[in-house]
Coordinates of C-alpha atoms and ligand atoms in Angstrom, one line a residue:
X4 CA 10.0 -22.4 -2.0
X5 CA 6.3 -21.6 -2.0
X6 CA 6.4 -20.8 -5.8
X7 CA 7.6 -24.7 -6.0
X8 CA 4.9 -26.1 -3.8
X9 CA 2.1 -24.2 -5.3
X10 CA 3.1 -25.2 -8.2
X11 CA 2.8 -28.6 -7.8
X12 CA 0.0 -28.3 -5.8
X13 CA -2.2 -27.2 -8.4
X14 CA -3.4 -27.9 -11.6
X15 CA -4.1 -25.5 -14.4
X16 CA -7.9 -24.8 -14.8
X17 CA -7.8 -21.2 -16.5
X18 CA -10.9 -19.4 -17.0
X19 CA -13.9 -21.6 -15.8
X20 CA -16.2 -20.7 -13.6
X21 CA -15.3 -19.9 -9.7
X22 CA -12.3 -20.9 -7.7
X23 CA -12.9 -24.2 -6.1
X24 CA -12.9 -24.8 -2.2
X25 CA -10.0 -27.3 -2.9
X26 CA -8.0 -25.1 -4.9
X27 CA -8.7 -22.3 -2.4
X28 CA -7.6 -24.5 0.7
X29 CA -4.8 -26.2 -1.1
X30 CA -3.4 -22.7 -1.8
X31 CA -4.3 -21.4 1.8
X32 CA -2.1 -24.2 3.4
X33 CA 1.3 -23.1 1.6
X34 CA 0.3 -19.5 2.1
X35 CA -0.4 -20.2 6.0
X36 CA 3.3 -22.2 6.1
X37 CA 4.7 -19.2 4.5
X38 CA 3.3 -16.6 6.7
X39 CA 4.1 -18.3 9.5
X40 CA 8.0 -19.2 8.5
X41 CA 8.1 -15.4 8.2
X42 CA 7.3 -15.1 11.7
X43 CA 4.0 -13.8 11.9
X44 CA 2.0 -14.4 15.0
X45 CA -0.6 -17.1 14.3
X46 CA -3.8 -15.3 16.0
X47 CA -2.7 -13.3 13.1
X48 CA -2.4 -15.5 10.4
X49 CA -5.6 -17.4 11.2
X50 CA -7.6 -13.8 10.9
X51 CA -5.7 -13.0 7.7
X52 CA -5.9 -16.4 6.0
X53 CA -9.7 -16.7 6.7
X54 CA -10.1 -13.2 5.0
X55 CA -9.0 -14.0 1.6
X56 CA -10.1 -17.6 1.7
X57 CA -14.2 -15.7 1.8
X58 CA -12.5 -12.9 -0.3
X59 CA -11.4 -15.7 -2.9
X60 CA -14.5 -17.5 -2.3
X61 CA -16.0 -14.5 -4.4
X62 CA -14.0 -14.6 -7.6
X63 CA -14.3 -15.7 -10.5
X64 CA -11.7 -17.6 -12.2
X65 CA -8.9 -15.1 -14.0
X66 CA -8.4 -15.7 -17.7
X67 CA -4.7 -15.1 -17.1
X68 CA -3.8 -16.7 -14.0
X69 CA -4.2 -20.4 -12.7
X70 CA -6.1 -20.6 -9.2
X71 CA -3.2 -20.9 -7.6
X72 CA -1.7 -17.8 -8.4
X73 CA -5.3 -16.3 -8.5
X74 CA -5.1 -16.8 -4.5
X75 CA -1.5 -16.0 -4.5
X76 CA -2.9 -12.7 -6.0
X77 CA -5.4 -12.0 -3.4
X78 CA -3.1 -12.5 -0.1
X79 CA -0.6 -9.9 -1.3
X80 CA -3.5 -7.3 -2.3
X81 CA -4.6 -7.8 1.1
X82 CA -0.9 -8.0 2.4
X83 CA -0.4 -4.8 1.0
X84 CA -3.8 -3.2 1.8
X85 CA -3.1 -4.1 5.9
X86 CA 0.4 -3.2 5.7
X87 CA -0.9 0.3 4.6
X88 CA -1.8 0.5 0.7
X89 CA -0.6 4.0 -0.4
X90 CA 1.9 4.6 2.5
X91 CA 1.3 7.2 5.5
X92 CA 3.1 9.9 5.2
X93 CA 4.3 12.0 8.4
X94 CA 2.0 13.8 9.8
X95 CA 3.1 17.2 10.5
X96 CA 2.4 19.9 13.0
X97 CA 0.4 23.2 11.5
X98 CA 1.8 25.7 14.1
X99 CA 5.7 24.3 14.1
X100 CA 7.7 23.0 15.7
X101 CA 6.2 19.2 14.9
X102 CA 7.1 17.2 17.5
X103 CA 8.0 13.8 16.5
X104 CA 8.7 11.2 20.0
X105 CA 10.2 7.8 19.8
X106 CA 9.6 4.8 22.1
X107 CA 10.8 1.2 21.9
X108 CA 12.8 -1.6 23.8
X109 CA 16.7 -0.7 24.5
X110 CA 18.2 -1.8 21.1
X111 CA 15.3 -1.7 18.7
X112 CA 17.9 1.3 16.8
X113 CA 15.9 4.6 17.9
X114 CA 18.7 6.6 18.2
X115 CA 19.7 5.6 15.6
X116 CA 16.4 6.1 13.9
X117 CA 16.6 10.0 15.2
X118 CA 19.6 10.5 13.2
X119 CA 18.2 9.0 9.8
X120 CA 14.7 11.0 10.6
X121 CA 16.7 14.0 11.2
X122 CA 18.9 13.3 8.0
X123 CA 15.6 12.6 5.8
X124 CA 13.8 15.1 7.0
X125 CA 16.4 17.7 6.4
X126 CA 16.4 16.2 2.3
X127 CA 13.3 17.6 2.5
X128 CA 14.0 20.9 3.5
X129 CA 13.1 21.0 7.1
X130 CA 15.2 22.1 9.9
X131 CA 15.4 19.5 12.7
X132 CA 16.5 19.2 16.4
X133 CA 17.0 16.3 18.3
X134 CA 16.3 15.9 21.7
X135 CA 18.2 13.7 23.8
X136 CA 15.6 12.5 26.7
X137 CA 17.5 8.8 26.9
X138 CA 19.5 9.7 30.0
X139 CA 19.6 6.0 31.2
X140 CA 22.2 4.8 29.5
X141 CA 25.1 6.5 30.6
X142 CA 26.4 7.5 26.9
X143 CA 23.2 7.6 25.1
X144 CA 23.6 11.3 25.3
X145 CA 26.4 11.2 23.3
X146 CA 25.8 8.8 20.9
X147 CA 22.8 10.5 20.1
X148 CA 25.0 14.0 19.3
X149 CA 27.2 11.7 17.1
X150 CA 24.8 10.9 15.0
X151 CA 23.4 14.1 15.0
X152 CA 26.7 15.7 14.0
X153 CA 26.7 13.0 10.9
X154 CA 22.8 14.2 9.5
X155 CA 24.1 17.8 9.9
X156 CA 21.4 18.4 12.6
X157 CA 22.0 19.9 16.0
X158 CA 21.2 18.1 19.3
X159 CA 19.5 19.6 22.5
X160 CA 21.1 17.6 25.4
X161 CA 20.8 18.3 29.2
X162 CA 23.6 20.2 30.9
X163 CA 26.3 17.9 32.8
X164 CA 24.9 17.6 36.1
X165 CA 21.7 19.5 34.6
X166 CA 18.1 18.4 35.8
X167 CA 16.0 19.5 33.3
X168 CA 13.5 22.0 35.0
X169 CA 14.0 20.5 38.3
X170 CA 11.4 19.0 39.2
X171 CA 13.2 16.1 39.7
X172 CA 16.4 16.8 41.3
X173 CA 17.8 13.5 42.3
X174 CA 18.8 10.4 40.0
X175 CA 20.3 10.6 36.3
X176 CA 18.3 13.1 35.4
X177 CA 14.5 14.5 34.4
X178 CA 13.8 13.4 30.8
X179 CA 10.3 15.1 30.5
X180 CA 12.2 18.6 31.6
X181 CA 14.5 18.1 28.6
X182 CA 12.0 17.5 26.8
X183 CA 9.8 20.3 27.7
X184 CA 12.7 22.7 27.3
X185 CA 14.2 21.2 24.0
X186 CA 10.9 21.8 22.6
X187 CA 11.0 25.9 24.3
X188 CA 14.1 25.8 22.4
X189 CA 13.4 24.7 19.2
X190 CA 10.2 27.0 19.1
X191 CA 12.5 29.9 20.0
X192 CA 15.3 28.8 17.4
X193 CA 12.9 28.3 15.0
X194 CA 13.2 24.4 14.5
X195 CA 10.4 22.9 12.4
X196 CA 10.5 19.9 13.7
X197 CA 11.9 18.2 16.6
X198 CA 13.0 14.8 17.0
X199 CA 12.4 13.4 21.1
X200 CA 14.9 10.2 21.5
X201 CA 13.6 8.0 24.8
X202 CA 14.9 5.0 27.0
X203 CA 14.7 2.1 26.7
X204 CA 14.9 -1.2 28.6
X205 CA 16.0 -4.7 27.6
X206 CA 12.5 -5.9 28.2
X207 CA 8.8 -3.8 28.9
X208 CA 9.0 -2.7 32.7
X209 CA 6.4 -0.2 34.4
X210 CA 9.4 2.3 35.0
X211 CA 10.2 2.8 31.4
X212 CA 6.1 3.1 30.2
X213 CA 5.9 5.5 33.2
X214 CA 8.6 7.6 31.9
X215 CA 7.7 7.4 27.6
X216 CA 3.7 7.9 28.9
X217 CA 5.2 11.3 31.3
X218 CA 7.1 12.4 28.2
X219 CA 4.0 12.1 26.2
X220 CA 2.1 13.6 28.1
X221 CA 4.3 16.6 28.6
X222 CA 5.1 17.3 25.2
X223 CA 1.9 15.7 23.1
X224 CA 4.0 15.0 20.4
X225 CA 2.1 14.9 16.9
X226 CA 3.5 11.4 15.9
X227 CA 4.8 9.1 18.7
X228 CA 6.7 6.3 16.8
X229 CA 7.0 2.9 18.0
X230 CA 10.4 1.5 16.8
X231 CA 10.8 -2.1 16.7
X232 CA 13.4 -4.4 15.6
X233 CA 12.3 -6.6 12.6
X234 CA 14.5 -9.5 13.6
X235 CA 12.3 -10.1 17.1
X236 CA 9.8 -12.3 15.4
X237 CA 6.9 -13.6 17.7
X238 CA 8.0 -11.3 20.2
X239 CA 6.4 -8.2 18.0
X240 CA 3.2 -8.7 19.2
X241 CA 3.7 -8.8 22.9
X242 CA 6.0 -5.8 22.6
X243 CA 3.4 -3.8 20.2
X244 CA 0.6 -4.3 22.8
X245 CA 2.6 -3.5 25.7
X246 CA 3.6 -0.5 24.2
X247 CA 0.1 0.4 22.7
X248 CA -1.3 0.2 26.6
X249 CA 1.2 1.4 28.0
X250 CA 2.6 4.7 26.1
X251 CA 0.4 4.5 22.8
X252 CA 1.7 5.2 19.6
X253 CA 0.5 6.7 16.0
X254 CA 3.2 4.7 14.1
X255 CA 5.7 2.1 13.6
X256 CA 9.2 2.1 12.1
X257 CA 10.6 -1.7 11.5
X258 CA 14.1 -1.8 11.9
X259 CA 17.0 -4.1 10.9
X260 CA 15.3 -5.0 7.8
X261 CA 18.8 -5.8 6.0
X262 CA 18.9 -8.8 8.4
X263 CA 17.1 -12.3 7.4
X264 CA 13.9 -12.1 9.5
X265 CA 11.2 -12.6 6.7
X266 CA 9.5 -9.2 8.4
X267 CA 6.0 -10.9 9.9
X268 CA 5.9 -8.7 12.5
X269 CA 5.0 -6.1 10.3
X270 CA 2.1 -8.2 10.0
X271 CA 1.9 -8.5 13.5
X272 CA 1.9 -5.2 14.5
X273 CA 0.0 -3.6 12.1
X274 CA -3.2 -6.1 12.3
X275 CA -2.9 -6.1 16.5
X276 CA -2.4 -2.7 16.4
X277 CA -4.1 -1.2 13.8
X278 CA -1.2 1.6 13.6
X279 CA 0.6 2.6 10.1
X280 CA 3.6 1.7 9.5
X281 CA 5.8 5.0 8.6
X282 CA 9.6 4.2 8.0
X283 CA 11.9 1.2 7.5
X284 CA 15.7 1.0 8.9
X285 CA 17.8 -1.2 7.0
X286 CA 21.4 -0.7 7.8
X287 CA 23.7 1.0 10.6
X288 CA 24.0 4.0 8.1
X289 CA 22.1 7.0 7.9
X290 CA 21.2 6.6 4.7
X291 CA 20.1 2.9 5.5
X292 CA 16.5 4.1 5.4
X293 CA 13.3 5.0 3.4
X294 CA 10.0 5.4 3.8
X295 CA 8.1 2.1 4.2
X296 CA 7.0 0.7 0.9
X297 CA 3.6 -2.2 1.6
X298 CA 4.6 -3.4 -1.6
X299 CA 8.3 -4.9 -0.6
X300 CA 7.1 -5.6 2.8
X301 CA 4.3 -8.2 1.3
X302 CA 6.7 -9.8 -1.6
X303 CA 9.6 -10.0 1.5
X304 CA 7.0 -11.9 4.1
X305 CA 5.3 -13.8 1.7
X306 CA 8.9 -14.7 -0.1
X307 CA 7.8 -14.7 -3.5
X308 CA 9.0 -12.2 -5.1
X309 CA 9.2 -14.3 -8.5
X310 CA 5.7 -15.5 -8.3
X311 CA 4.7 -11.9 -8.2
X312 CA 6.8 -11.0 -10.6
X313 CA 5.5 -13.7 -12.6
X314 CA 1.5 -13.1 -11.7
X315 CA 2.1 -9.4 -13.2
X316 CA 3.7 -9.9 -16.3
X317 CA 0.7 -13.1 -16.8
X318 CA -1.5 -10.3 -16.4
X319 CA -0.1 -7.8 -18.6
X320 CA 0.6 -10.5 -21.3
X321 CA -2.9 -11.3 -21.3
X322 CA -3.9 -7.8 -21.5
X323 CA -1.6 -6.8 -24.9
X324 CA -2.8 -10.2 -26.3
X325 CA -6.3 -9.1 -25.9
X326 CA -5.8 -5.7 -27.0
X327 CA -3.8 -6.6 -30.1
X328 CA -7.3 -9.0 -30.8
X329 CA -9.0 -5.9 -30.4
X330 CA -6.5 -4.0 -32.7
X331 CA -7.1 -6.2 -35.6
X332 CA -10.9 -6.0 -35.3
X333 CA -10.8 -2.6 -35.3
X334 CA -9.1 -2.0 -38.6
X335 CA -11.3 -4.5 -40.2
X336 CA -14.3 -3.1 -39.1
X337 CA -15.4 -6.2 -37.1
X338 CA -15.3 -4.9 -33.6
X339 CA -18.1 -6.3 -30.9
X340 CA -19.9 -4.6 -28.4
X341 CA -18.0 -7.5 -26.2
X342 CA -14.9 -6.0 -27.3
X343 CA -15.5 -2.6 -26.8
X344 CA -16.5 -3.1 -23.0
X345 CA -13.6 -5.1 -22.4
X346 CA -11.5 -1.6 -23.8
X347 CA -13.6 0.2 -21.4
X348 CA -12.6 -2.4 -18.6
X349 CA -9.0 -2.5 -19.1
X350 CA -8.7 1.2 -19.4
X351 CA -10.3 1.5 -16.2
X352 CA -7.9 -0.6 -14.3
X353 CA -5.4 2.1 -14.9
X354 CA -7.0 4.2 -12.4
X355 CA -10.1 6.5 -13.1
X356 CA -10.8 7.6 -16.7
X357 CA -10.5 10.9 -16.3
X358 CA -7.2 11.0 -14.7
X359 CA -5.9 9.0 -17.9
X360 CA -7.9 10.9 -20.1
X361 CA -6.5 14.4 -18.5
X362 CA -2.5 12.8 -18.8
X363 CA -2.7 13.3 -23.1
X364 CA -1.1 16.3 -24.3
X365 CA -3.7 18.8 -25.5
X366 CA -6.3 17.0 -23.1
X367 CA -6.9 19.8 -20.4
X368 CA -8.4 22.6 -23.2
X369 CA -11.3 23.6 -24.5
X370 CA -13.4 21.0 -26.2
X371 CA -11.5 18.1 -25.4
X372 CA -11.9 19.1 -21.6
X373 CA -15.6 18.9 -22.4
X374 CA -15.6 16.1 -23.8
X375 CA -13.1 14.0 -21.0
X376 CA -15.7 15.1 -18.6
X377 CA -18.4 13.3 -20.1
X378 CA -16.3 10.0 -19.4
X379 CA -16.4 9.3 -15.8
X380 CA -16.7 5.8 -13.7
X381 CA -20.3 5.7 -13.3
X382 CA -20.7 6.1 -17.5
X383 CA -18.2 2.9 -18.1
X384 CA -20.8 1.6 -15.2
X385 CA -24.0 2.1 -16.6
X386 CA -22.8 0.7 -20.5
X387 CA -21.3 -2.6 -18.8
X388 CA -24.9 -3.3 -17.0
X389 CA -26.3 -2.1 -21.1
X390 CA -24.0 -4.5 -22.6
X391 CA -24.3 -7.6 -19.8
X392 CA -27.8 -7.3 -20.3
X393 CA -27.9 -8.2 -24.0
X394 CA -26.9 -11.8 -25.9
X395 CA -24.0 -12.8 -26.8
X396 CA -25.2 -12.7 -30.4
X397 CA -26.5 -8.8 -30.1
X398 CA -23.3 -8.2 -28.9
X399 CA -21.5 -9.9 -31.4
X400 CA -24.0 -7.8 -34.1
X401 CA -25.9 -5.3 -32.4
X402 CA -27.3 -4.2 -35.5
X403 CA -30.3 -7.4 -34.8
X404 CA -31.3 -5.1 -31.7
X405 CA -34.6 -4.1 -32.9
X406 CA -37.1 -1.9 -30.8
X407 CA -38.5 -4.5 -28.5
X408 CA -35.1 -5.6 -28.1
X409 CA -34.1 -2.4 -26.6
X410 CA -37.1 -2.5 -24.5
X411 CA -36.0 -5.4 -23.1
X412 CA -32.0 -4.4 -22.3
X413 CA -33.2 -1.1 -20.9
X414 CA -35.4 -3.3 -18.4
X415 CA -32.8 -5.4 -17.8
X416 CA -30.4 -3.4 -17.0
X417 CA -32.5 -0.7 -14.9
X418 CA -31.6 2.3 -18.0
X419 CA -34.0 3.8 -20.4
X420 CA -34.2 3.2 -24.0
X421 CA -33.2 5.7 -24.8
X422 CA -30.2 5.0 -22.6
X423 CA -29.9 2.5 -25.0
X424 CA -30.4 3.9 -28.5
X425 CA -27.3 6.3 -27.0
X426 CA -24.8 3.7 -27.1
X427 CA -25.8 1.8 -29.5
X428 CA -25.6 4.6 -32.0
X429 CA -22.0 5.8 -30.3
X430 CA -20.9 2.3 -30.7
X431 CA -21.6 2.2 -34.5
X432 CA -20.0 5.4 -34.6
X433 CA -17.5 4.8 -32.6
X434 CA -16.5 1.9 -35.0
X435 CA -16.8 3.5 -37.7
X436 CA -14.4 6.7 -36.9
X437 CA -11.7 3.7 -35.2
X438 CA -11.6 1.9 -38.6
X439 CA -10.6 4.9 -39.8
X440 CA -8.5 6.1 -37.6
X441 CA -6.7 2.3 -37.4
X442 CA -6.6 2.9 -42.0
X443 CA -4.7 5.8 -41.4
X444 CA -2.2 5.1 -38.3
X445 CA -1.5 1.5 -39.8
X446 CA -3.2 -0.6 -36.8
X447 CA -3.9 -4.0 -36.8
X448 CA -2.7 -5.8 -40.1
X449 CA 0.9 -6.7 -39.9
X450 CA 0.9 -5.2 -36.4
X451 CA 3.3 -7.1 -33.5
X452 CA 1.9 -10.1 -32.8
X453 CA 1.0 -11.7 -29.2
X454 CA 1.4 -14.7 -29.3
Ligands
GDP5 P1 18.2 2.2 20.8 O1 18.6 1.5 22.0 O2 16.8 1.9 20.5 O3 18.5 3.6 20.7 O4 19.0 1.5 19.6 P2 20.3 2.0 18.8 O5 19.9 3.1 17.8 O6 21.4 2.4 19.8 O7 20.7 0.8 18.0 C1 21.1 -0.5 18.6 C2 22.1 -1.2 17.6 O8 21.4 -1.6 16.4 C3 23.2 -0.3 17.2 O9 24.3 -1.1 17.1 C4 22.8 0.2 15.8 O10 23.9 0.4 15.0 C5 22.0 -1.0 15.3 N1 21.0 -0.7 14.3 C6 20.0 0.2 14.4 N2 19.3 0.2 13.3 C7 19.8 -0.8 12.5 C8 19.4 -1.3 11.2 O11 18.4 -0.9 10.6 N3 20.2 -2.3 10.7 C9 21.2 -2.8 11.5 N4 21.9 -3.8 10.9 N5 21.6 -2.4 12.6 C10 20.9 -1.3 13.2
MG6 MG1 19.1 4.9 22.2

């Protein structure tokens, strides 16, 4: 697995300096093998691969992680951020009924998909209709109802022998006039949001963009989906393109996810077409579906779940040791400016101060408001340059920083002195009121031990 061969690939070297080229390149290889077992196109993996090799190129080396997983680190951060970060949620109509169209190749599971969106969507306390515009296949019409009659949601089909509005009288039928009237209906019913299920063909053909592009354009859906079967691999990208040019979409839903394909076409698709990826199908049943989480997608492609696993809890670990540290200076009285900065640090990585701050009981009133908005980002900013600009050994003891001193870290860190004088005399009473606080709630002494 590529846990093993990184492994043995690399050697420990915590905590000094920057990452090497050799490390970086050594851990590049396994990751480029990995990505492309999972299927992704290579174009793609080139582009991604030189991104975090200059994006690792930057950091410095972790105290908690060897380089190794240090790089492993980076490609699934930028895994995740390409496959969408903080997912995209559905974007919805503000004068209903939203109108929610999907395209894709004959078997990529978009009916299918309509009767899981309709079943999800009705969780949430819409009302859906589906639309049945696939009136290739003989008995798509019907499938479509069946699995419309399973998520509780009505169907809109054509009329035996119906022709939509007519325009197009001959043949099996005018999809873009069902459309166009399933939509009239749902307005008049009062549907809130109407699912439009399309052909498809066994491979792209003009006929079949023609038709998805006339529906389109009829109905201007607010989210056109592009549904595409996980398990097609390499083909993803041709497909994606083809159907970017030839219909355009706003969205992807990977289905078929509960089969082996790694998933790299997720990859695929999102970096060639720069569309979000909405929903994932994995499973014949209705409730074989979710919204699509970055997160999985990246452990899944990359297959390294454990390593991930593992690279987290390194990372916590490494936090509660240095916090307990911290914990014992307090209570003796002994804590560094060094110290208090990294607190500052590792309560930022939680996510801005103030949302923290705001989450403790009591914190939302009065004073205490007052105070929490005194704390913000920019603060933690400005005492990190304050502190980086003195020695280790006023940091250690910044009662030695006498007045030029101050002069001197003010100019170096482009504040005031009195800037400095500020947190200087905070820290010192800061420590003061933490030893106290540490006497009375029994920190640090006899406390649980990290290591
Ligand atoms: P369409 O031609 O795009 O409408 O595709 P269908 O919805 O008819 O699905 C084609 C086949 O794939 C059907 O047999 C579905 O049951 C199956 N299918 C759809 N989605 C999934 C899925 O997420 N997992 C699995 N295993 N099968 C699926
Ligand atoms: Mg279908």
């Amino acid at each position: 697995s590529l846990s093993e061969r990184l492994g043995s690939t690399l050697r420990d070297l915590r905590g000094k300096g920057r990452l090497s080229d050799a490390d970086i390149d050594a851990t590049a290889r396994e990751i480029r093998i990995a990505l492309l077992e999972a299927d992704v196109a290579l174009p793609v993996v080139r582009q991604f691969i030189n991104r975090v090799k200059e994006r690792a190129k930057g950091a410095e080396v972790s105290q908690a992680l060897n380089p190794a997983q240090q790089v492993v680190k980076i490609v699934n951060e930028e895994l995740v951020g390409i496959l969408g970060g903080e997912t995209r949620r559905l974007n919805l109509a503000k004068e209903p009924p939203t109108v929610i169209m999907l395209a894709g190749l004959q078997g990529a599971g978009k009916t299918t998909l309509a009767g899981k969106l309709a079943r999800w969507l009705k969780g949430q306390g819409h009302t859906p209709l589906l639309v049945a515009c696939d009136l290739q296949r003989p008995n798509a019409v019907n499938q479509l109802q069946i699995v419309g009659e399973r998520a509780g949601v009505p169907t809109f089909a054509p009329h035996p022998g119906a022709t939509g509005s007519g325009e197009l009288p001959q043949g099996p039928g005018d999809p873009v006039g069902v459309a166009r009237d399933g939509i009239a209906h749902a307005r008049d019913k009062q549907y809130d949001v109407v699912v439009v299920d399309t052909a498809g063909r066994l491979g792209v053909d003009e006929e079949l963009m023609r038709q998805a592009s006339d529906i389109r354009t009829a109905v201007q859906p607010d989210e056109v989906l592009f549904v595409v079967d996980a398990m097609i691999g390499q083909d993803a990208v041709a497909t994606a393109e083809a159907f970017r040019d030839g219909v355009g979409f706003t969205g992807v839903v990977l289905t078929k996810l509960d089969g082996d394909a790694r998933g790299g076409a997720a990859l695929s698709v999102r970096e060639v077409t720069g569309q979000p990826i909405l929903f994932a199908s994995n499973g014949e049943k209705l409730e074989d579906f979710d919204v699509f989480h970055p997160d999985r997608m990246s452990s899944r492609i990359l297959g390294m779940g454990d390593l991930l696993t593992l690279i987290e809890q390194a990372e916590q670990y490494f936090d509660a040791e240095q916090s307990a540290a911290a914990a014992q200076k307090i209570s003796s009285g002994e804590l560094s400016l060094e110290d208090f900065l990294q607190q500052m640090l590792q309560l930022r990585k939680m996510g801005p101060i103030g949302n923290i701050l705001n989450m403790l009981p009591g914190a939302n009133q009065g004073q205490m408001k007052a105070a929490l908005d005194q704390v913000d980002d920019r603060q933690i900013d400005r005492l990190q340059a304050i502190i980086r600009s003195m020695t280790p050994a006023e940091r250690d003891d910044p009662k030695v920083i006498n007045a030029s001193r101050r002069v001197r870290i003010a100019n170096g860190s482009g504040t005031t002195v009195s800037d400095v004088n500020d947190l200087v005399n905070r820290f010192f009473e800061a420590r003061k009121m933490m030893k106290q606080m540490a006497g009375q709630f029994g920190l640090g002494g006899g406390g649980r031990s990290a290591t």
